[in-house]
Amino acid sequence: MVNDADVVLEFQQVSKHYPGAEHPAVDEIDLVVRRGEFVTFLGPSGSGKTTSLNMIAGFVSPSSGRIVIDGSDICDLPPYRRNLGMVFQNYALFPHMTVWDNVAFPLVERKVPKAEIRRRVAAALELVHLGGLGKRYPRELSGGQQQRVALTRALVFDPPILLMDEPLGALDKKLRDTLQSEIRRVHRELGITFLFVTHDQEEAMALSDTVVVFERGAIQQIGAPDELYRRPRTRFVAEFLGESNLLDGHLERAGDTWLLRTADGAIPLDGWSAPRDVPPGGHCVLFRPEDVRITGPEDSAAVWRAEVREVVYLGSEERIVVSSESGVSLTVRTSGGTAPRRLRTGQTVGVRFVAQNAWLVPDGPVRSTTAPAAAPTS
Ligand code: ADP
Ligand code: MG
């Protein structure tokens, strides 16, 4: 059970039905966010992330349910009374104000004494290394600098929660990486709760303590990045985060171990810790690309044979796509020296699986595209 004092934000059965829309944008979601946590809403476009964030900010009101911050339902409070920081994708700075005045604005609005404003704005600009740019106007700044100003303005009044909606979406890859580390550092130094929205799974994994995966207005899974990667509860989560090899087959007991029967042959799962209940019927077992090994075609311990379709050199590792005899495509990642040298497309290889890392996807046999948009039961 969560200690109440640790909880900063709670969604209780929150829904949003926009007038005229066929499906709810957000469908009865429950969520608990702990103080100081870095939480990311991750999901494809249209899955309800922005609507959820805007209900916290107060720009959208829920159709039903409660949103609780520090123990009180805030749904009747206008945005400015919620005292939350907000950063949008488009910088939304005041163009006619200098950087300094932009950052000072929330403090002026709150009637903070002048000397205190000077002190806090200077400290906030220092925090994001913009100390020398106070006199500039937004148009005199790069996109990355503008977004740092927006971040500073959202933090300067010490809000309990900072909300960010795809704040790095308009920046190029290199700048995005730099700002990601900056945001992580600021989170560490300030220790306040960050709620971040992105459709980019790598960004979500790199930044967050906890990722909330959205699909069609429902939460599919909530967990730490490694938990979502290693133990996805749905096929959708397995496919949305990182690369996945989802093998359809039947799990069978074989003495004290298990066997996955597939169209391409049985895969012995020695050392696999099976869940307590393996349901009867078809199963879907996940192997991540680093859990598949390519060997020589004569390897007697190989469990499948396959043909190499693609080899991509990525510097420190290779990404190889092979196709099994029955036509199942597998993505393999090998770091220097774990695959036979000079793989060529068209070549026949053996395939082994790292059995301990197999993961039975609980909702596996149901394809997410045909599943109802309700949260899975655990
Ligand atoms: P995301 O941020 O994950 O891309 P949104 O929360 O913006 O998703 O949208 C969720 C769903 O609600 C989408 O189907 C979208 O078209 C719809 N939607 C968003 N805003 C509005 C609005 N103001 N009026 C009607 N429908 C909306
Ligand atoms: Mg959005």
Short mmCIF file of C-alpha atoms and ligand atoms in Angstrom, two decimals:
data_model
loop_
_atom_site.label_atom_id
_atom_site.label_comp_id
_atom_site.label_asym_id
_atom_site.label_seq_id
_atom_site.Cartn_x
_atom_site.Cartn_y
_atom_site.Cartn_z
CA MET A 1 0.00 0.00 0.00
CA VAL A 2 1.16 3.50 -0.77
CA ASN A 3 1.75 5.79 2.17
CA ASP A 4 -0.59 8.77 1.69
CA ALA A 5 2.10 11.29 2.56
CA ASP A 6 4.17 10.02 -0.38
CA VAL A 7 1.35 10.48 -2.87
CA VAL A 8 1.32 13.82 -4.64
CA LEU A 9 -1.22 13.09 -7.39
CA GLU A 10 -3.99 10.59 -7.89
CA PHE A 11 -6.40 9.81 -10.74
CA GLN A 12 -9.50 7.98 -9.56
CA GLN A 13 -11.60 6.52 -12.37
CA VAL A 14 -11.04 9.57 -14.53
CA SER A 15 -12.77 9.76 -17.91
CA LYS A 16 -13.01 12.42 -20.59
CA HIS A 17 -15.62 12.27 -23.26
CA TYR A 18 -15.33 15.18 -25.70
CA PRO A 19 -18.73 16.30 -26.96
CA GLY A 20 -19.62 14.53 -30.19
CA ALA A 21 -16.74 12.02 -30.01
CA GLU A 22 -17.60 8.37 -30.51
CA HIS A 23 -15.06 6.99 -28.00
CA PRO A 24 -13.87 8.50 -24.75
CA ALA A 25 -10.45 10.21 -25.08
CA VAL A 26 -9.65 8.96 -21.57
CA ASP A 27 -11.48 5.95 -20.19
CA GLU A 28 -11.70 5.40 -16.41
CA ILE A 29 -8.04 5.65 -15.58
CA ASP A 30 -6.51 5.17 -12.16
CA LEU A 31 -3.04 6.39 -11.35
CA VAL A 32 -0.94 7.16 -8.29
CA VAL A 33 2.12 9.41 -8.54
CA ARG A 34 4.59 9.64 -5.69
CA ARG A 35 6.30 12.82 -4.59
CA GLY A 36 9.55 13.44 -6.42
CA GLU A 37 8.90 10.80 -9.03
CA PHE A 38 9.68 11.31 -12.73
CA VAL A 39 6.62 9.90 -14.49
CA THR A 40 6.16 9.74 -18.26
CA PHE A 41 2.93 9.24 -20.18
CA LEU A 42 3.93 7.25 -23.25
CA GLY A 43 1.69 6.20 -26.10
CA PRO A 44 0.92 6.67 -29.77
CA SER A 45 -0.71 9.81 -31.09
CA GLY A 46 -4.34 10.13 -30.01
CA SER A 47 -4.03 7.76 -27.02
CA GLY A 48 -5.14 10.35 -24.47
CA LYS A 49 -1.82 11.63 -23.05
CA THR A 50 -2.40 15.34 -23.62
CA THR A 51 -6.00 15.11 -22.45
CA SER A 52 -4.80 13.49 -19.22
CA LEU A 53 -2.11 16.12 -18.66
CA ASN A 54 -4.52 18.95 -19.45
CA MET A 55 -6.99 17.62 -16.90
CA ILE A 56 -4.24 17.93 -14.26
CA ALA A 57 -3.37 21.43 -15.48
CA GLY A 58 -7.03 22.44 -15.52
CA PHE A 59 -7.37 23.21 -19.25
CA VAL A 60 -9.76 20.27 -19.72
CA SER A 61 -12.30 19.14 -17.14
CA PRO A 62 -12.99 15.43 -16.63
CA SER A 63 -16.39 14.03 -17.56
CA SER A 64 -16.23 11.84 -14.46
CA GLY A 65 -13.84 10.76 -11.75
CA ARG A 66 -11.57 12.62 -9.36
CA ILE A 67 -8.12 14.14 -9.67
CA VAL A 68 -6.52 14.57 -6.29
CA ILE A 69 -3.42 16.63 -5.55
CA ASP A 70 -2.00 16.57 -2.03
CA GLY A 71 -5.17 15.04 -0.71
CA SER A 72 -7.72 17.43 -2.26
CA ASP A 73 -9.86 17.07 -5.36
CA ILE A 74 -8.70 19.91 -7.61
CA CYS A 75 -11.23 19.50 -10.42
CA ASP A 76 -13.13 22.67 -9.49
CA LEU A 77 -10.03 24.87 -9.29
CA PRO A 78 -9.13 27.07 -12.27
CA PRO A 79 -5.65 26.45 -13.73
CA TYR A 80 -3.95 29.41 -12.01
CA ARG A 81 -5.11 28.26 -8.58
CA ARG A 82 -3.54 24.83 -9.07
CA ASN A 83 -0.05 26.34 -8.92
CA LEU A 84 1.49 23.82 -11.35
CA GLY A 85 4.35 24.43 -13.78
CA MET A 86 3.69 23.68 -17.44
CA VAL A 87 5.94 23.42 -20.51
CA PHE A 88 4.46 22.92 -23.99
CA GLN A 89 5.98 21.73 -27.23
CA ASN A 90 5.80 25.19 -28.82
CA TYR A 91 7.77 27.38 -26.50
CA ALA A 92 4.90 29.73 -25.61
CA LEU A 93 7.22 32.47 -24.33
CA PHE A 94 5.98 36.08 -24.33
CA PRO A 95 7.67 37.44 -27.47
CA HIS A 96 7.64 41.09 -26.33
CA MET A 97 9.37 40.30 -23.03
CA THR A 98 13.03 39.64 -22.36
CA VAL A 99 14.19 36.28 -21.02
CA TRP A 100 14.48 37.84 -17.58
CA ASP A 101 10.93 39.23 -17.66
CA ASN A 102 9.54 35.96 -19.01
CA VAL A 103 11.04 34.05 -16.11
CA ALA A 104 10.03 36.73 -13.59
CA PHE A 105 6.42 36.77 -14.82
CA PRO A 106 4.97 34.03 -12.56
CA LEU A 107 6.60 35.70 -9.53
CA VAL A 108 5.30 39.17 -10.46
CA GLU A 109 1.83 37.67 -10.85
CA ARG A 110 2.14 36.19 -7.37
CA LYS A 111 3.20 39.57 -5.99
CA VAL A 112 6.55 38.31 -4.72
CA PRO A 113 8.71 41.20 -3.38
CA LYS A 114 11.12 42.70 -5.95
CA ALA A 115 14.37 41.73 -4.22
CA GLU A 116 13.14 38.17 -3.86
CA ILE A 117 12.20 38.09 -7.57
CA ARG A 118 15.70 39.24 -8.55
CA ARG A 119 17.28 36.57 -6.42
CA ARG A 120 15.04 33.75 -7.66
CA VAL A 121 15.18 34.62 -11.35
CA ALA A 122 18.99 34.83 -11.22
CA ALA A 123 19.21 31.46 -9.45
CA ALA A 124 16.74 29.83 -11.86
CA LEU A 125 18.61 31.08 -14.94
CA GLU A 126 21.87 29.83 -13.44
CA LEU A 127 20.32 26.39 -12.92
CA VAL A 128 19.80 25.99 -16.68
CA HIS A 129 23.02 27.80 -17.65
CA LEU A 130 21.25 30.83 -19.13
CA GLY A 131 22.76 33.33 -16.71
CA GLY A 132 24.11 35.64 -19.39
CA LEU A 133 21.02 35.78 -21.60
CA GLY A 134 18.55 37.65 -19.40
CA LYS A 135 18.40 40.73 -21.66
CA ARG A 136 17.66 38.84 -24.87
CA TYR A 137 14.25 38.45 -26.46
CA PRO A 138 12.88 35.00 -27.36
CA ARG A 139 13.44 35.62 -31.09
CA GLU A 140 17.17 36.07 -30.35
CA LEU A 141 17.42 32.55 -28.92
CA SER A 142 17.75 29.10 -30.49
CA GLY A 143 14.91 26.60 -30.10
CA GLY A 144 16.83 24.76 -27.38
CA GLN A 145 17.49 27.97 -25.46
CA GLN A 146 13.84 29.01 -25.73
CA GLN A 147 12.78 25.69 -24.31
CA ARG A 148 15.22 26.11 -21.42
CA VAL A 149 13.66 29.50 -20.70
CA ALA A 150 10.19 27.92 -20.78
CA LEU A 151 11.41 25.25 -18.33
CA THR A 152 12.86 27.93 -16.04
CA ARG A 153 9.66 29.98 -16.13
CA ALA A 154 7.67 26.88 -15.21
CA LEU A 155 9.93 26.12 -12.24
CA VAL A 156 10.74 29.53 -10.81
CA PHE A 157 7.76 29.63 -8.42
CA ASP A 158 8.57 26.19 -6.92
CA PRO A 159 5.49 24.29 -8.11
CA PRO A 160 4.93 20.88 -6.50
CA ILE A 161 4.51 19.32 -9.96
CA LEU A 162 5.99 20.21 -13.33
CA LEU A 163 3.92 19.16 -16.36
CA MET A 164 5.62 18.85 -19.76
CA ASP A 165 3.82 17.99 -22.99
CA GLU A 166 6.27 16.77 -25.66
CA PRO A 167 8.62 19.64 -24.76
CA LEU A 168 11.43 18.32 -26.96
CA GLY A 169 9.29 17.36 -29.92
CA ALA A 170 10.29 20.33 -32.07
CA LEU A 171 14.04 19.91 -31.55
CA ASP A 172 16.52 17.92 -33.58
CA LYS A 173 17.96 14.66 -32.23
CA LYS A 174 21.22 16.04 -30.85
CA LEU A 175 19.57 18.93 -29.06
CA ARG A 176 16.91 16.60 -27.74
CA ASP A 177 19.59 14.39 -26.19
CA THR A 178 21.26 17.39 -24.56
CA LEU A 179 17.98 18.68 -23.15
CA GLN A 180 17.06 15.22 -21.90
CA SER A 181 20.15 15.16 -19.72
CA GLU A 182 19.44 18.72 -18.66
CA ILE A 183 15.89 17.81 -17.62
CA ARG A 184 17.15 14.77 -15.73
CA ARG A 185 19.72 16.89 -13.91
CA VAL A 186 17.16 19.58 -13.01
CA HIS A 187 14.82 16.87 -11.72
CA ARG A 188 17.61 15.46 -9.55
CA GLU A 189 18.62 18.85 -8.21
CA LEU A 190 15.12 20.11 -7.42
CA GLY A 191 13.56 16.83 -6.33
CA ILE A 192 10.04 17.86 -7.40
CA THR A 193 7.56 15.66 -9.27
CA PHE A 194 7.89 15.70 -13.06
CA LEU A 195 5.09 14.54 -15.36
CA PHE A 196 6.31 14.25 -18.90
CA VAL A 197 4.43 13.34 -22.09
CA THR A 198 6.03 11.76 -25.14
CA HIS A 199 5.26 9.34 -27.96
CA ASP A 200 8.97 8.44 -28.14
CA GLN A 201 9.70 5.23 -26.23
CA GLU A 202 13.45 5.82 -26.10
CA GLU A 203 12.90 9.24 -24.57
CA ALA A 204 10.49 7.74 -22.02
CA MET A 205 12.95 4.99 -21.07
CA ALA A 206 15.89 7.40 -20.81
CA LEU A 207 14.14 9.92 -18.56
CA SER A 208 11.69 8.20 -16.30
CA ASP A 209 11.43 6.45 -12.97
CA THR A 210 7.99 5.28 -14.03
CA VAL A 211 6.38 4.99 -17.46
CA VAL A 212 2.60 4.92 -17.95
CA VAL A 213 1.73 3.31 -21.28
CA PHE A 214 -1.43 4.67 -22.90
CA GLU A 215 -3.41 3.12 -25.67
CA ARG A 216 -6.80 4.36 -26.84
CA GLY A 217 -7.57 6.26 -23.69
CA ALA A 218 -6.69 3.40 -21.36
CA ILE A 219 -3.58 2.63 -19.36
CA GLN A 220 -2.01 -0.58 -20.59
CA GLN A 221 0.72 -0.82 -17.98
CA ILE A 222 2.56 1.23 -15.38
CA GLY A 223 6.12 0.39 -14.41
CA ALA A 224 9.81 1.16 -14.35
CA PRO A 225 11.42 1.16 -17.81
CA ASP A 226 13.20 -2.17 -17.30
CA GLU A 227 10.03 -3.78 -16.01
CA LEU A 228 8.05 -2.72 -19.06
CA TYR A 229 10.86 -3.92 -21.30
CA ARG A 230 11.34 -7.28 -19.59
CA ARG A 231 7.85 -8.02 -18.32
CA PRO A 232 5.26 -6.43 -20.61
CA ARG A 233 1.73 -7.44 -19.68
CA THR A 234 0.29 -6.98 -23.14
CA ARG A 235 1.38 -7.53 -26.67
CA PHE A 236 0.90 -3.84 -27.29
CA VAL A 237 3.44 -2.91 -24.60
CA ALA A 238 5.88 -5.56 -25.81
CA GLU A 239 5.74 -4.14 -29.31
CA PHE A 240 5.63 -0.46 -28.41
CA LEU A 241 8.72 -0.49 -26.18
CA GLY A 242 11.91 -1.57 -27.87
CA GLU A 243 12.21 -4.30 -30.46
CA SER A 244 10.48 -7.57 -29.79
CA ASN A 245 10.31 -11.13 -31.07
CA LEU A 246 6.91 -12.51 -30.17
CA LEU A 247 6.72 -16.24 -30.79
CA ASP A 248 3.35 -17.93 -31.00
CA GLY A 249 3.30 -21.50 -29.76
CA HIS A 250 2.25 -23.88 -27.02
CA LEU A 251 4.01 -24.15 -23.69
CA GLU A 252 4.38 -27.69 -22.41
CA ARG A 253 5.90 -29.15 -19.32
CA ALA A 254 8.94 -31.32 -19.99
CA GLY A 255 10.02 -32.96 -16.73
CA ASP A 256 10.90 -30.11 -14.37
CA THR A 257 11.30 -27.67 -17.19
CA TRP A 258 9.24 -26.24 -20.04
CA LEU A 259 9.17 -26.45 -23.79
CA LEU A 260 7.72 -23.98 -26.27
CA ARG A 261 6.36 -25.83 -29.30
CA THR A 262 6.41 -23.67 -32.42
CA ALA A 263 5.95 -24.27 -36.12
CA ASP A 264 9.76 -24.13 -36.43
CA GLY A 265 10.53 -26.68 -33.74
CA ALA A 266 10.50 -26.95 -29.97
CA ILE A 267 12.45 -24.45 -27.90
CA PRO A 268 13.58 -25.92 -24.55
CA LEU A 269 13.17 -23.34 -21.81
CA ASP A 270 15.75 -24.70 -19.36
CA GLY A 271 16.20 -22.37 -16.41
CA TRP A 272 13.04 -20.42 -17.23
CA SER A 273 10.97 -19.51 -14.20
CA ALA A 274 7.45 -20.07 -15.39
CA PRO A 275 4.60 -18.01 -13.94
CA ARG A 276 2.51 -19.85 -11.37
CA ASP A 277 -0.39 -20.27 -13.75
CA VAL A 278 0.32 -21.04 -17.35
CA PRO A 279 -3.10 -20.96 -18.97
CA PRO A 280 -3.97 -23.73 -21.41
CA GLY A 281 -4.20 -22.93 -25.11
CA GLY A 282 -1.98 -20.82 -27.32
CA HIS A 283 0.84 -18.78 -25.86
CA CYS A 284 2.88 -15.80 -26.92
CA VAL A 285 6.46 -15.73 -25.67
CA LEU A 286 8.70 -12.70 -25.90
CA PHE A 287 12.41 -12.76 -26.62
CA ARG A 288 14.18 -9.41 -26.92
CA PRO A 289 16.72 -9.07 -29.74
CA GLU A 290 19.63 -9.56 -27.33
CA ASP A 291 18.07 -12.88 -26.21
CA VAL A 292 18.40 -14.50 -29.62
CA ARG A 293 21.74 -15.92 -30.78
CA ILE A 294 22.82 -16.69 -34.32
CA THR A 295 25.10 -19.68 -34.70
CA GLY A 296 26.53 -21.72 -37.55
CA PRO A 297 24.11 -23.92 -39.56
CA GLU A 298 25.82 -27.03 -38.22
CA ASP A 299 25.35 -26.06 -34.57
CA SER A 300 23.72 -29.11 -33.03
CA ALA A 301 22.41 -27.08 -30.10
CA ALA A 302 20.58 -24.65 -32.38
CA VAL A 303 16.81 -25.05 -32.04
CA TRP A 304 15.75 -23.32 -35.24
CA ARG A 305 17.23 -22.89 -38.66
CA ALA A 306 16.77 -19.58 -40.42
CA GLU A 307 17.87 -17.51 -43.37
CA VAL A 308 19.62 -14.16 -42.98
CA ARG A 309 17.53 -11.37 -44.46
CA GLU A 310 19.34 -8.25 -43.34
CA VAL A 311 22.56 -7.30 -41.58
CA VAL A 312 22.98 -3.73 -40.34
CA TYR A 313 26.24 -2.61 -38.77
CA LEU A 314 25.62 -0.15 -35.96
CA GLY A 315 29.19 0.35 -34.81
CA SER A 316 29.34 -1.32 -31.42
CA GLU A 317 26.74 -3.91 -32.42
CA GLU A 318 24.91 -5.47 -35.33
CA ARG A 319 21.23 -5.75 -36.00
CA ILE A 320 20.40 -8.89 -37.91
CA VAL A 321 17.02 -9.94 -39.26
CA VAL A 322 16.52 -13.63 -40.01
CA SER A 323 13.52 -15.51 -41.27
CA SER A 324 12.63 -18.95 -39.89
CA GLU A 325 11.63 -21.92 -42.05
CA SER A 326 7.96 -21.15 -41.44
CA GLY A 327 8.50 -17.47 -42.22
CA VAL A 328 8.71 -15.96 -38.73
CA SER A 329 10.92 -12.89 -38.76
CA LEU A 330 13.36 -12.50 -35.85
CA THR A 331 15.39 -9.43 -34.97
CA VAL A 332 18.72 -10.21 -33.34
CA ARG A 333 21.21 -7.85 -31.75
CA THR A 334 24.74 -8.98 -31.30
CA SER A 335 27.56 -7.05 -29.72
CA GLY A 336 31.07 -7.56 -31.10
CA GLY A 337 31.99 -11.18 -31.60
CA THR A 338 28.87 -13.09 -30.53
CA ALA A 339 27.79 -13.95 -34.08
CA PRO A 340 29.68 -15.85 -36.74
CA ARG A 341 31.72 -13.39 -38.76
CA ARG A 342 30.68 -12.03 -42.13
CA LEU A 343 27.04 -12.98 -42.18
CA ARG A 344 25.57 -12.56 -45.63
CA THR A 345 21.96 -12.22 -46.63
CA GLY A 346 20.57 -15.48 -47.97
CA GLN A 347 22.87 -17.53 -45.77
CA THR A 348 21.43 -20.30 -43.58
CA VAL A 349 22.14 -20.05 -39.85
CA GLY A 350 21.21 -21.76 -36.61
CA VAL A 351 19.21 -19.93 -33.94
CA ARG A 352 19.37 -20.33 -30.18
CA PHE A 353 17.31 -18.54 -27.56
CA VAL A 354 18.37 -17.34 -24.11
CA ALA A 355 15.77 -19.45 -22.32
CA GLN A 356 16.01 -17.75 -18.91
CA ASN A 357 14.92 -14.46 -20.46
CA ALA A 358 11.77 -15.82 -22.09
CA TRP A 359 8.66 -13.91 -21.05
CA LEU A 360 5.15 -15.23 -21.41
CA VAL A 361 3.04 -12.23 -22.45
CA PRO A 362 -0.14 -12.57 -20.38
CA ASP A 363 -2.55 -11.24 -22.99
CA GLY A 364 -0.40 -12.62 -25.78
CA PRO A 365 -2.85 -14.60 -27.89
CA VAL A 366 -5.12 -11.58 -28.25
CA ARG A 367 -3.70 -9.13 -30.77
CA SER A 368 -3.84 -5.60 -29.40
CA THR A 369 -5.41 -4.35 -32.61
CA THR A 370 -8.52 -6.40 -31.97
CA ALA A 371 -8.57 -6.14 -28.18
CA PRO A 372 -11.10 -3.82 -26.55
CA ALA A 373 -9.62 -0.52 -25.40
CA ALA A 374 -9.97 -1.48 -21.75
CA ALA A 375 -7.06 -1.82 -19.35
CA PRO A 376 -5.93 -5.43 -18.97
CA THR A 377 -6.79 -7.18 -15.76
CA SER A 378 -3.73 -8.26 -13.86
P1 ADP B 1 -2.35 12.29 -27.43
O1 ADP B 1 -1.86 13.48 -26.65
O2 ADP B 1 -2.01 11.00 -26.81
O3 ADP B 1 -1.94 12.37 -28.86
P2 ADP B 1 -5.00 13.46 -27.08
O4 ADP B 1 -5.26 13.47 -25.61
O5 ADP B 1 -4.59 14.74 -27.70
O6 ADP B 1 -3.95 12.32 -27.42
O7 ADP B 1 -6.29 12.94 -27.84
C1 ADP B 1 -7.02 11.80 -27.44
C2 ADP B 1 -8.28 11.69 -28.30
O8 ADP B 1 -9.15 12.78 -28.03
C3 ADP B 1 -8.00 11.72 -29.79
O9 ADP B 1 -8.90 10.85 -30.40
C4 ADP B 1 -8.28 13.16 -30.15
O10 ADP B 1 -8.70 13.26 -31.48
C5 ADP B 1 -9.40 13.52 -29.21
N1 ADP B 1 -9.38 14.94 -28.83
C6 ADP B 1 -8.36 15.63 -28.29
N2 ADP B 1 -8.69 16.90 -28.03
C7 ADP B 1 -9.99 17.04 -28.43
C8 ADP B 1 -10.93 18.12 -28.43
N3 ADP B 1 -10.60 19.33 -27.94
N4 ADP B 1 -12.16 17.87 -28.92
C9 ADP B 1 -12.50 16.65 -29.39
N5 ADP B 1 -11.68 15.60 -29.41
C10 ADP B 1 -10.43 15.77 -28.94
MG MG B 2 -0.57 15.05 -27.31
#
